[in-house]
Amino acid sequence: MSKKPEVNAAELRARYPDVFDRPASSRLATPMMLVAALAIFVFGLVDLDFSPSRFISGLSQLGWISMMMIPPDPGSSLPLYLKALGETLSIALLGTTLAALLALPVSLFAARNVVPSILLRFPVRRFLDSIRGVDTLIWALVWINVVGLGPFAGVLAIAISDFGAFGKLFSEAIEGADRKQVEGIRAAGGSALHEIRFGLMPQVLPVIAGQVLYFIESNTRSATIIGIVGAGGIGLQLAEQIRVLEWQKVSFLILMILVAVAAIDYISGKLRFAIIGRRAVA
Amino acid sequence: MTIAVSILPEQQLAAMNAAYRKAVARKRLRLLAGLAVFVAALIVASIGAEVNLRTFFSYFGNFVSYFDRILTLDSGQRVWTNVGEWFWGWRKWLKLLGETLLISYVGTLIGSVFAFALNFFAAENTSPAPWLRFTVRRLLEFARTVPGIVFALIFVIAFGLGPMAGVLAIAIHSTGALGKLFSEIVENADMKPVEGIRSTGASWLSCMRFAILPQVSAGYASYALLRFEINVREASVIGFVGAGGIGQELIVAIRKFYYSDVSAILVTIIATVFLIDITTGWVRGRLFGKEART
């Protein structure tokens, strides 16, 4: 090896001016963005009535509330709460299943490799998008108007808002499926339905099952809150106890929710591993 | 070219067929058993959730006609024939919508700052002590699992009605969610730069600043933007419990059966959510290239 070539800083500088002197616009971009972000933040604090005195008095209130939450105590309403928790789990399970059953046929119409015609695909997709754009809580309010207060409205609310999400996810899973099996079925003389049943479904069902299980998990969380607007489940109890300032019961209910969510996470994680294999998940 | 397919002799074939049938039958039996358990769970659940198909079918017409009603003005015309009448309250609604966006912006920013401060303690590879990691992780888990609207309900009582409660609720929930995602990014970071900086005798703080942060900051920004998107949706309903934003107006309209207002507010919310989704998607694409978007 020869010795190192002489490095001439001045020459390098002349040859690569961009590296040494970045233009002011690119040097200032990041600080400008930070300043803008900070400005919006400060404007937001002012516009949303943040005042230090209010914040501090609120914090001391919150401290009092947390003190009164200890120890968590259900009083005499433990059976009622257990029933409400069962209701919540039922809402999540039924709503997700219903959504999956409804979404499976519709998602076929939104998948590019099943329905090549954009005329049919486009409206189906936009329809699913608009359903997804409306929050579960809003759907719950709408269904309460239709079937009355109670957990059934919650089931329907979860079903319809997940229908939008599943439609999109399933159609993406179908589009990701391998083309070869479908072609094989067609070459053997199968009809379009045969192609879907024997070519696509075996490929996408494990993916779909994993997604459904994941949604049951996340819907347990959603189902805890739709009760706040009156659609059944543990959220109803929680909102009521908060309104009447029964803080020990509130903290007990929150603990119940945490435990239930953790349990469902654990079970559905196990099931997902069993269905799609450990490697596919991790 | 023809290929001769050789068929095995009868006895061999019979044995293989039997083995195949047995294997398939076992698989089917397992599937059936799983299905039976699932159906049983569904039946129990439908009793628990008071599912009543009769009310469903007799009132399903109501559901369809609800959309008919919210798309009809008081005068009996369709809403889109008179857009001025339909969006009569647009000044008020736009102002509330702006408030909703501000709530989610401020909430996301506070949440990201806290998540940023906490995530190095929660990550497996950078946490200075196991007990610290355990505590921070449980804390983040708590903030993530309790739904934002429950925090909002409690904060409304502590801080009074108004957007401040909403901001804090969203901030806490975002801290939990982002803290977990951030710490996962840190766990995937390359540890060699840390070793390099550590070997010069640098403190823990300098290691984080000069070895980890340059690797992870793009991922942080991407997740924070994604969270902002989610928080806009969240902030649009957080007003249901009195914590500010457009939700307050929406729940009043739904509860008091101001039908055309319901559809008008819903349309503005959906349009805003679409707009924010598209904008943040574009920003993320610009900032981090195509691969970071997935």
Coordinates of C-alpha atoms in Angstrom, one line a residue:
Chain A
M1 CA 0.0 0.0 0.0
S2 CA 1.2 3.5 -0.8
K3 CA 1.0 6.3 1.8
K4 CA -2.1 8.3 2.2
P5 CA -2.8 11.0 -0.4
E6 CA -2.4 14.5 0.8
V7 CA -5.7 16.0 1.9
N8 CA -6.0 19.6 0.8
A9 CA -9.0 21.1 2.6
A10 CA -9.2 24.2 0.4
E11 CA -9.2 22.1 -2.7
L12 CA -11.9 19.8 -1.4
R13 CA -14.0 22.8 -0.3
A14 CA -13.7 24.2 -3.8
R15 CA -14.7 20.9 -5.4
Y16 CA -17.7 20.0 -3.2
P17 CA -19.2 23.3 -2.2
D18 CA -22.6 21.7 -1.4
V19 CA -21.1 19.5 1.4
F20 CA -19.4 22.4 3.2
D21 CA -21.8 25.2 2.7
R22 CA -25.4 24.1 2.7
P23 CA -27.8 26.7 1.4
A24 CA -29.5 28.8 4.1
S25 CA -32.9 27.3 3.2
S26 CA -31.9 23.8 4.0
R27 CA -30.0 24.8 7.2
L28 CA -33.0 26.8 8.4
A29 CA -35.7 24.3 7.5
T30 CA -35.6 22.3 10.7
P31 CA -35.4 25.2 13.2
M32 CA -38.2 27.0 11.3
M33 CA -40.4 23.9 11.5
L34 CA -39.7 23.6 15.2
V35 CA -40.5 27.3 15.8
A36 CA -43.8 26.9 13.8
A37 CA -44.7 23.8 15.8
L38 CA -44.0 25.6 19.0
A39 CA -46.0 28.7 17.9
I40 CA -49.1 26.5 17.1
F41 CA -48.6 24.8 20.4
V42 CA -48.6 28.1 22.4
F43 CA -51.5 29.4 20.4
G44 CA -53.4 26.2 21.2
L45 CA -52.7 26.6 24.9
V46 CA -54.0 30.1 24.9
D47 CA -57.0 29.3 22.7
L48 CA -58.0 26.3 24.8
D49 CA -58.1 28.3 28.0
F50 CA -55.0 26.8 29.6
S51 CA -54.1 28.8 32.6
P52 CA -51.5 27.8 35.2
S53 CA -53.8 28.5 38.1
R54 CA -56.5 26.3 36.6
F55 CA -54.0 23.6 35.9
I56 CA -52.6 23.6 39.5
S57 CA -56.1 23.6 41.1
G58 CA -57.1 20.8 38.8
L59 CA -54.0 18.9 39.7
S60 CA -54.7 19.2 43.4
Q61 CA -58.3 18.1 42.7
L62 CA -56.9 15.1 40.8
G63 CA -54.7 14.4 43.8
W64 CA -57.7 14.3 46.0
I65 CA -59.6 12.1 43.6
S66 CA -56.7 9.6 43.5
M67 CA -56.5 9.6 47.3
M68 CA -60.2 8.8 47.5
M69 CA -59.8 6.0 44.9
I70 CA -57.7 4.0 47.4
P71 CA -58.5 1.3 48.2
P72 CA -60.6 0.1 45.3
D73 CA -63.9 -1.2 46.6
P74 CA -66.9 -2.4 44.7
G75 CA -69.2 -2.0 47.7
S76 CA -72.2 -4.3 47.4
S77 CA -72.4 -4.1 43.6
L78 CA -69.8 -6.7 42.7
P79 CA -72.3 -9.1 41.0
L80 CA -73.7 -6.2 39.0
Y81 CA -70.2 -5.2 37.8
L82 CA -69.3 -8.8 36.9
K83 CA -72.5 -9.0 34.8
A84 CA -71.6 -5.7 33.1
L85 CA -68.1 -7.0 32.4
G86 CA -69.7 -10.2 30.9
E87 CA -71.9 -7.9 28.8
T88 CA -68.8 -6.0 27.6
L89 CA -67.0 -9.2 26.5
S90 CA -70.2 -10.4 24.8
I91 CA -70.5 -7.1 22.9
A92 CA -66.9 -7.4 21.7
L93 CA -67.2 -11.0 20.6
L94 CA -70.6 -10.7 18.9
G95 CA -69.9 -7.4 17.3
T96 CA -66.6 -8.6 15.8
T97 CA -68.0 -11.9 14.6
L98 CA -70.9 -10.2 13.0
A99 CA -68.6 -7.6 11.3
A100 CA -66.3 -10.4 10.0
L101 CA -69.3 -12.4 8.5
L102 CA -70.6 -9.3 6.8
A103 CA -67.3 -8.0 5.6
L104 CA -66.0 -11.2 4.0
P105 CA -68.3 -11.2 1.0
V106 CA -68.1 -7.4 0.6
S107 CA -64.3 -7.4 0.7
L108 CA -64.2 -9.7 -2.3
F109 CA -65.8 -6.9 -4.3
A110 CA -63.2 -4.4 -3.1
A111 CA -60.2 -6.7 -4.1
R112 CA -58.5 -5.9 -7.3
N113 CA -57.7 -9.5 -8.2
V114 CA -61.3 -10.6 -7.8
V115 CA -63.2 -7.7 -9.3
P116 CA -61.0 -6.1 -12.0
S117 CA -63.7 -3.6 -12.9
I118 CA -62.9 -0.3 -11.2
L119 CA -66.6 0.8 -11.7
L120 CA -67.7 -1.7 -9.1
R121 CA -64.6 -1.6 -6.9
F122 CA -64.4 2.2 -6.4
P123 CA -67.9 2.7 -4.9
V124 CA -67.5 -0.3 -2.6
R125 CA -64.2 1.1 -1.3
R126 CA -65.5 4.6 -0.8
F127 CA -68.5 3.1 1.0
L128 CA -66.2 1.2 3.4
D129 CA -64.0 4.4 3.9
S130 CA -67.0 6.5 4.9
I131 CA -68.1 3.8 7.4
R132 CA -64.7 3.8 8.9
G133 CA -64.6 7.6 9.1
V134 CA -67.4 7.6 11.7
D135 CA -66.3 6.7 15.2
T136 CA -67.7 3.7 17.1
L137 CA -69.2 6.0 19.7
I138 CA -71.2 7.9 17.0
W139 CA -72.5 4.6 15.6
A140 CA -73.5 3.6 19.1
L141 CA -75.5 6.8 19.4
V142 CA -77.2 6.2 16.1
W143 CA -78.1 2.6 17.0
I144 CA -79.5 3.7 20.3
N145 CA -81.9 5.7 18.4
V146 CA -82.9 2.6 16.4
V147 CA -83.0 -0.3 18.8
G148 CA -83.1 1.5 22.1
L149 CA -80.7 1.8 25.0
G150 CA -78.8 -1.4 26.0
P151 CA -76.0 -3.7 24.9
F152 CA -77.6 -4.7 21.7
A153 CA -77.0 -1.2 20.3
G154 CA -73.4 -1.7 21.3
V155 CA -73.1 -5.0 19.4
L156 CA -74.5 -3.3 16.3
A157 CA -72.3 -0.3 16.7
I158 CA -69.1 -2.4 16.9
A159 CA -70.3 -4.6 14.1
I160 CA -70.8 -1.7 11.7
S161 CA -67.7 0.2 12.5
D162 CA -65.6 -2.9 12.2
F163 CA -67.3 -3.9 9.1
G164 CA -65.6 -0.9 7.5
A165 CA -62.2 -1.8 8.9
F166 CA -62.5 -5.5 8.1
G167 CA -63.7 -4.8 4.5
K168 CA -60.4 -2.9 3.9
L169 CA -58.1 -5.3 5.7
F170 CA -59.7 -8.4 4.2
S171 CA -59.5 -7.0 0.7
E172 CA -55.9 -6.2 1.2
A173 CA -55.3 -9.7 2.4
I174 CA -57.0 -11.1 -0.7
E175 CA -55.0 -8.8 -3.0
G176 CA -51.8 -10.1 -1.4
A177 CA -52.8 -13.7 -2.1
D178 CA -50.8 -15.7 -4.6
R179 CA -52.2 -15.8 -8.1
K180 CA -50.9 -19.3 -9.0
Q181 CA -53.4 -21.3 -7.1
V182 CA -56.3 -19.4 -8.6
E183 CA -54.9 -20.0 -12.1
G184 CA -54.5 -23.7 -11.3
I185 CA -58.2 -24.0 -10.4
R186 CA -59.2 -22.1 -13.6
A187 CA -56.9 -24.4 -15.7
A188 CA -58.7 -27.4 -14.2
G189 CA -62.0 -26.0 -15.3
G190 CA -63.3 -24.4 -12.0
S191 CA -65.9 -21.7 -12.0
A192 CA -65.3 -18.2 -10.5
L193 CA -66.8 -19.4 -7.2
H194 CA -64.5 -22.5 -7.2
E195 CA -61.5 -20.1 -7.7
I196 CA -62.5 -18.1 -4.6
R197 CA -63.3 -21.2 -2.5
F198 CA -60.3 -23.4 -3.4
G199 CA -57.8 -20.9 -4.7
L200 CA -58.2 -17.8 -2.5
M201 CA -59.8 -18.8 0.8
P202 CA -57.2 -21.4 1.9
Q203 CA -54.6 -18.6 1.5
V204 CA -56.4 -15.8 3.2
L205 CA -58.3 -17.5 6.0
P206 CA -55.4 -17.8 8.4
V207 CA -54.6 -14.1 7.9
I208 CA -58.2 -13.1 8.3
A209 CA -58.6 -15.3 11.5
G210 CA -55.6 -13.5 12.9
Q211 CA -57.0 -10.1 12.2
V212 CA -60.4 -11.1 13.7
L213 CA -58.8 -12.2 16.9
Y214 CA -56.8 -9.0 17.1
F215 CA -60.0 -7.0 16.6
I216 CA -61.8 -9.0 19.4
E217 CA -58.9 -7.9 21.6
S218 CA -59.1 -4.2 20.6
N219 CA -62.9 -4.2 20.7
T220 CA -62.8 -5.3 24.3
R221 CA -61.4 -1.8 24.8
S222 CA -63.9 -0.1 22.6
A223 CA -66.8 -2.0 24.2
T224 CA -65.7 -0.7 27.6
I225 CA -66.3 2.9 26.4
I226 CA -69.5 2.6 24.3
G227 CA -71.4 2.2 27.6
I228 CA -70.6 5.8 28.3
V229 CA -73.2 6.9 25.8
G230 CA -75.7 4.3 27.0
A231 CA -74.9 1.2 24.8
G232 CA -74.5 -1.3 27.6
G233 CA -71.5 -2.9 29.3
I234 CA -69.1 -1.8 32.0
G235 CA -68.7 1.7 30.6
L236 CA -72.3 2.5 31.7
Q237 CA -71.5 1.6 35.3
L238 CA -68.2 3.5 35.1
A239 CA -69.7 6.7 33.7
E240 CA -72.5 6.5 36.4
Q241 CA -70.1 6.0 39.3
I242 CA -67.9 8.9 38.0
R243 CA -70.9 11.1 37.8
V244 CA -71.9 10.4 41.4
L245 CA -68.3 10.7 42.5
E246 CA -68.0 7.1 44.0
W247 CA -64.3 7.1 43.5
Q248 CA -63.6 3.7 45.2
K249 CA -66.0 2.0 42.9
V250 CA -64.5 3.9 39.9
S251 CA -61.0 2.6 40.7
F252 CA -62.4 -0.9 41.1
L253 CA -64.1 -0.7 37.8
I254 CA -60.9 0.6 36.1
L255 CA -59.0 -2.3 37.6
M256 CA -61.6 -4.8 36.4
I257 CA -61.2 -3.3 32.8
L258 CA -57.4 -3.6 33.0
V259 CA -57.6 -7.2 34.2
A260 CA -60.1 -8.2 31.6
V261 CA -58.2 -6.6 28.8
A262 CA -55.0 -8.3 29.9
A263 CA -56.8 -11.6 30.0
I264 CA -58.2 -11.3 26.6
D265 CA -54.8 -10.1 25.2
Y266 CA -53.3 -13.3 26.6
I267 CA -56.0 -15.7 25.3
S268 CA -56.1 -14.2 21.9
G269 CA -52.4 -14.1 21.6
K270 CA -52.3 -17.8 22.4
L271 CA -55.0 -18.5 19.8
R272 CA -53.3 -16.4 17.2
F273 CA -50.1 -18.4 17.6
A274 CA -52.1 -21.6 17.3
I275 CA -53.8 -20.5 14.1
I276 CA -51.1 -18.8 12.1
G277 CA -48.0 -20.1 13.7
R278 CA -45.5 -18.4 16.0
R279 CA -43.2 -17.2 13.2
A280 CA -45.9 -15.4 11.2
V281 CA -46.8 -13.3 14.2
A282 CA -43.4 -12.4 15.6
Chain B
M1 CA -44.6 -35.7 -25.0
T2 CA -46.7 -38.0 -22.9
I3 CA -45.9 -38.9 -19.4
A4 CA -47.1 -42.3 -18.1
V5 CA -48.7 -41.9 -14.7
S6 CA -48.1 -45.1 -12.8
I7 CA -50.9 -46.2 -10.5
L8 CA -49.8 -48.2 -7.5
P9 CA -51.2 -51.7 -6.9
E10 CA -54.5 -52.0 -5.2
Q11 CA -53.4 -53.0 -1.7
Q12 CA -50.7 -50.3 -1.4
L13 CA -53.2 -47.7 -2.6
A14 CA -55.8 -48.8 -0.1
A15 CA -53.5 -48.4 2.8
M16 CA -52.4 -44.9 1.7
N17 CA -56.0 -43.9 1.0
A18 CA -57.0 -45.0 4.5
A19 CA -54.1 -43.1 6.1
Y20 CA -55.1 -40.0 4.1
R21 CA -58.7 -40.2 5.1
K22 CA -57.8 -40.7 8.7
A23 CA -55.6 -37.6 8.7
V24 CA -58.3 -35.5 7.0
A25 CA -60.9 -36.8 9.4
R26 CA -58.8 -35.9 12.4
K27 CA -58.3 -32.4 11.0
R28 CA -62.0 -32.0 10.3
L29 CA -62.9 -33.2 13.8
R30 CA -60.6 -30.6 15.3
L31 CA -62.1 -27.9 13.1
L32 CA -65.6 -29.0 14.1
A33 CA -64.8 -29.0 17.8
G34 CA -63.3 -25.5 17.5
L35 CA -66.4 -24.3 15.7
A36 CA -68.7 -25.9 18.3
V37 CA -66.8 -24.1 21.1
F38 CA -67.0 -20.8 19.1
V39 CA -70.7 -21.2 18.4
A40 CA -71.4 -22.0 22.1
A41 CA -69.4 -18.9 23.1
L42 CA -71.5 -16.8 20.6
I43 CA -74.8 -18.2 22.1
V44 CA -73.7 -17.4 25.6
A45 CA -72.6 -13.9 24.4
S46 CA -75.9 -13.2 22.7
I47 CA -77.7 -14.0 25.9
G48 CA -75.4 -11.8 27.8
A49 CA -75.7 -8.9 25.3
E50 CA -79.5 -9.2 25.3
V51 CA -79.6 -9.7 21.6
N52 CA -83.1 -9.6 20.4
L53 CA -83.6 -10.4 16.8
R54 CA -87.2 -9.5 16.8
T55 CA -86.5 -5.9 17.9
F56 CA -83.7 -5.8 15.3
F57 CA -85.9 -6.9 12.4
S58 CA -88.9 -4.8 13.4
Y59 CA -86.7 -1.7 13.9
F60 CA -84.2 -2.2 11.1
G61 CA -86.4 0.0 9.0
N62 CA -85.7 2.7 11.5
F63 CA -82.0 2.4 10.8
V64 CA -82.5 2.9 7.1
S65 CA -85.0 5.6 7.6
Y66 CA -82.7 7.3 10.1
F67 CA -80.3 8.1 7.3
D68 CA -83.3 9.2 5.2
R69 CA -84.3 11.6 8.0
I70 CA -80.8 13.0 8.6
L71 CA -80.6 13.8 4.9
T72 CA -83.9 15.7 5.0
L73 CA -84.2 19.4 5.9
D74 CA -87.0 20.7 8.1
S75 CA -88.8 21.9 5.0
G76 CA -88.9 18.3 3.7
Q77 CA -86.4 18.8 0.9
R78 CA -83.2 16.8 0.5
V79 CA -80.3 18.4 2.2
W80 CA -78.2 18.9 -0.9
T81 CA -80.9 20.9 -2.7
N82 CA -80.2 23.7 -0.2
V83 CA -76.6 23.6 1.0
G84 CA -76.8 27.0 2.7
E85 CA -79.7 25.8 4.8
W86 CA -78.0 22.4 5.5
F87 CA -74.8 24.0 6.8
W88 CA -76.5 26.9 8.5
G89 CA -74.2 26.7 11.5
W90 CA -71.0 26.4 9.6
R91 CA -69.3 29.3 11.4
K92 CA -69.8 27.7 14.8
W93 CA -69.0 24.2 13.5
L94 CA -65.8 25.3 11.8
K95 CA -64.7 27.0 15.0
L96 CA -65.4 23.9 17.0
L97 CA -63.7 21.8 14.4
G98 CA -60.6 24.1 14.7
E99 CA -60.8 23.5 18.5
T100 CA -60.9 19.8 17.9
L101 CA -57.8 20.0 15.7
L102 CA -56.0 22.1 18.3
I103 CA -56.9 19.7 21.1
S104 CA -55.5 16.8 19.2
Y105 CA -52.4 18.8 18.2
V106 CA -51.6 20.0 21.6
G107 CA -52.5 16.6 23.1
T108 CA -50.3 14.8 20.7
L109 CA -47.4 17.1 21.2
I110 CA -47.5 16.9 25.0
G111 CA -47.9 13.1 24.7
S112 CA -44.9 12.8 22.4
V113 CA -42.7 14.9 24.7
F114 CA -43.6 12.7 27.7
A115 CA -43.2 9.5 25.6
F116 CA -39.9 10.8 24.4
A117 CA -38.7 11.4 27.9
L118 CA -39.8 8.0 29.2
N119 CA -39.2 5.6 26.3
F120 CA -35.4 5.2 26.9
F121 CA -36.2 3.9 30.4
A122 CA -38.7 1.4 29.0
A123 CA -36.5 0.0 26.2
E124 CA -34.8 -3.3 27.0
N125 CA -31.4 -2.2 25.6
T126 CA -31.1 1.3 27.0
S127 CA -32.8 1.2 30.4
P128 CA -30.3 2.0 33.2
A129 CA -32.0 -0.3 35.7
P130 CA -34.4 -3.2 35.6
W131 CA -36.7 -1.8 38.3
L132 CA -36.9 1.5 36.5
R133 CA -37.8 -0.3 33.3
F134 CA -40.5 -2.3 35.0
T135 CA -42.1 0.8 36.6
V136 CA -42.0 2.9 33.5
R137 CA -43.5 0.0 31.4
R138 CA -46.4 -0.5 33.8
L139 CA -47.0 3.2 33.9
L140 CA -47.2 3.4 30.1
E141 CA -49.4 0.3 30.0
F142 CA -51.8 1.9 32.4
A143 CA -51.9 5.1 30.4
R144 CA -52.5 3.1 27.2
T145 CA -55.1 0.6 28.4
V146 CA -57.5 3.0 30.2
P147 CA -59.5 4.5 27.3
G148 CA -58.9 8.2 26.6
I149 CA -62.6 9.0 27.2
V150 CA -62.4 7.6 30.7
F151 CA -59.6 9.9 31.5
A152 CA -61.7 12.7 29.9
L153 CA -64.6 11.9 32.2
I154 CA -62.4 12.1 35.3
F155 CA -60.5 15.2 34.1
V156 CA -63.8 17.0 33.4
I157 CA -64.5 16.7 37.1
A158 CA -61.0 17.7 38.2
F159 CA -60.3 20.5 35.7
G160 CA -63.8 21.6 34.9
L161 CA -65.8 21.3 31.6
G162 CA -63.9 22.4 28.5
P163 CA -61.1 21.6 26.1
M164 CA -58.4 21.5 28.8
A165 CA -59.7 18.1 30.1
G166 CA -59.8 16.8 26.6
V167 CA -56.2 17.8 25.9
L168 CA -54.9 16.2 29.0
A169 CA -56.9 13.0 28.4
I170 CA -55.5 12.7 24.9
A171 CA -52.0 13.6 26.1
I172 CA -52.0 10.8 28.7
H173 CA -53.4 8.2 26.3
S174 CA -50.8 9.3 23.6
T175 CA -48.0 9.1 26.1
G176 CA -48.9 5.4 26.8
A177 CA -49.3 4.5 23.1
L178 CA -46.3 6.4 21.8
G179 CA -44.1 5.4 24.7
K180 CA -44.5 1.7 23.8
L181 CA -44.0 2.3 20.0
F182 CA -40.9 4.6 20.7
S183 CA -39.3 2.1 23.0
E184 CA -39.8 -0.6 20.3
I185 CA -37.9 1.5 17.8
V186 CA -35.1 2.0 20.3
E187 CA -35.0 -1.8 20.9
N188 CA -34.4 -2.3 17.2
A189 CA -31.7 0.3 17.0
D190 CA -28.1 -0.7 16.4
M191 CA -26.1 -0.9 19.6
K192 CA -22.6 -0.5 18.1
P193 CA -22.7 3.4 18.1
V194 CA -23.6 3.2 21.8
E195 CA -20.6 1.0 22.5
G196 CA -18.4 3.4 20.6
I197 CA -19.5 6.4 22.5
R198 CA -19.5 4.6 25.8
S199 CA -15.9 3.6 25.2
T200 CA -14.9 7.3 25.1
G201 CA -16.2 7.6 28.7
A202 CA -19.5 9.3 27.9
S203 CA -22.4 9.4 30.3
W204 CA -25.7 7.6 29.7
L205 CA -27.3 10.8 28.5
S206 CA -24.6 11.5 25.9
C207 CA -25.0 7.9 24.7
M208 CA -28.7 8.4 24.2
R209 CA -28.2 11.8 22.5
F210 CA -25.4 10.9 20.1
A211 CA -25.8 7.2 19.5
I212 CA -29.5 6.3 19.7
L213 CA -31.3 9.5 18.8
P214 CA -29.9 9.9 15.3
Q215 CA -31.1 6.4 14.5
V216 CA -34.6 6.7 15.8
S217 CA -35.7 10.3 15.4
A218 CA -37.3 9.7 11.9
G219 CA -39.3 6.8 13.3
Y220 CA -40.4 8.9 16.2
A221 CA -41.7 11.6 14.0
S222 CA -43.5 9.1 11.8
Y223 CA -45.3 7.5 14.7
A224 CA -46.2 10.9 16.2
L225 CA -47.8 12.0 13.0
L226 CA -49.7 8.7 12.8
R227 CA -50.9 9.3 16.4
F228 CA -52.0 12.8 15.5
E229 CA -54.2 11.2 12.8
I230 CA -55.8 8.9 15.4
N231 CA -56.1 11.7 17.9
V232 CA -58.2 13.8 15.5
R233 CA -60.8 11.0 15.5
E234 CA -60.6 10.6 19.2
A235 CA -60.9 14.4 19.8
S236 CA -64.0 14.5 17.6
V237 CA -65.9 12.3 20.1
I238 CA -64.3 13.4 23.3
G239 CA -66.8 16.3 23.5
F240 CA -69.5 13.7 24.2
V241 CA -68.4 13.9 27.9
G242 CA -68.0 17.6 27.8
A243 CA -64.3 17.8 27.1
G244 CA -64.4 20.3 24.2
G245 CA -64.5 20.1 20.5
I246 CA -67.1 19.3 17.9
G247 CA -68.4 16.2 19.8
Q248 CA -70.4 18.4 22.1
E249 CA -72.4 19.9 19.3
L250 CA -72.8 16.4 17.7
I251 CA -74.2 14.7 20.7
V252 CA -76.7 17.5 21.3
A253 CA -77.8 17.2 17.7
I254 CA -78.2 13.5 18.0
R255 CA -80.0 13.5 21.4
K256 CA -82.3 16.3 20.4
F257 CA -83.1 14.9 17.0
Y258 CA -81.9 17.9 14.9
Y259 CA -81.7 15.5 12.0
S260 CA -80.1 17.6 9.3
D261 CA -77.6 19.0 11.7
V262 CA -76.4 15.5 12.5
S263 CA -75.6 14.8 8.9
A264 CA -74.0 18.2 8.4
I265 CA -71.7 17.8 11.4
L266 CA -70.9 14.2 10.4
V267 CA -70.0 15.3 6.9
T268 CA -67.7 18.0 8.2
I269 CA -66.0 15.5 10.6
I270 CA -65.5 12.9 7.9
A271 CA -64.2 15.4 5.5
T272 CA -61.7 16.7 8.1
V273 CA -60.6 13.2 9.0
F274 CA -60.0 12.4 5.3
L275 CA -58.1 15.7 4.8
I276 CA -55.9 15.1 7.9
D277 CA -55.2 11.5 6.8
I278 CA -54.2 12.6 3.3
T279 CA -52.1 15.5 4.6
T280 CA -50.2 13.5 7.2
G281 CA -49.7 10.7 4.7
W282 CA -48.2 13.2 2.3
V283 CA -46.0 14.8 5.0
R284 CA -44.7 11.4 6.1
G285 CA -44.0 10.5 2.5
R286 CA -42.1 13.8 2.0
L287 CA -40.2 13.5 5.2
F288 CA -39.2 9.8 5.3
G289 CA -39.6 8.5 1.8
K290 CA -41.9 5.7 0.7
E291 CA -40.6 2.9 2.9
A292 CA -41.2 4.6 6.2
R293 CA -44.9 4.9 5.4
T294 CA -45.7 1.3 5.9

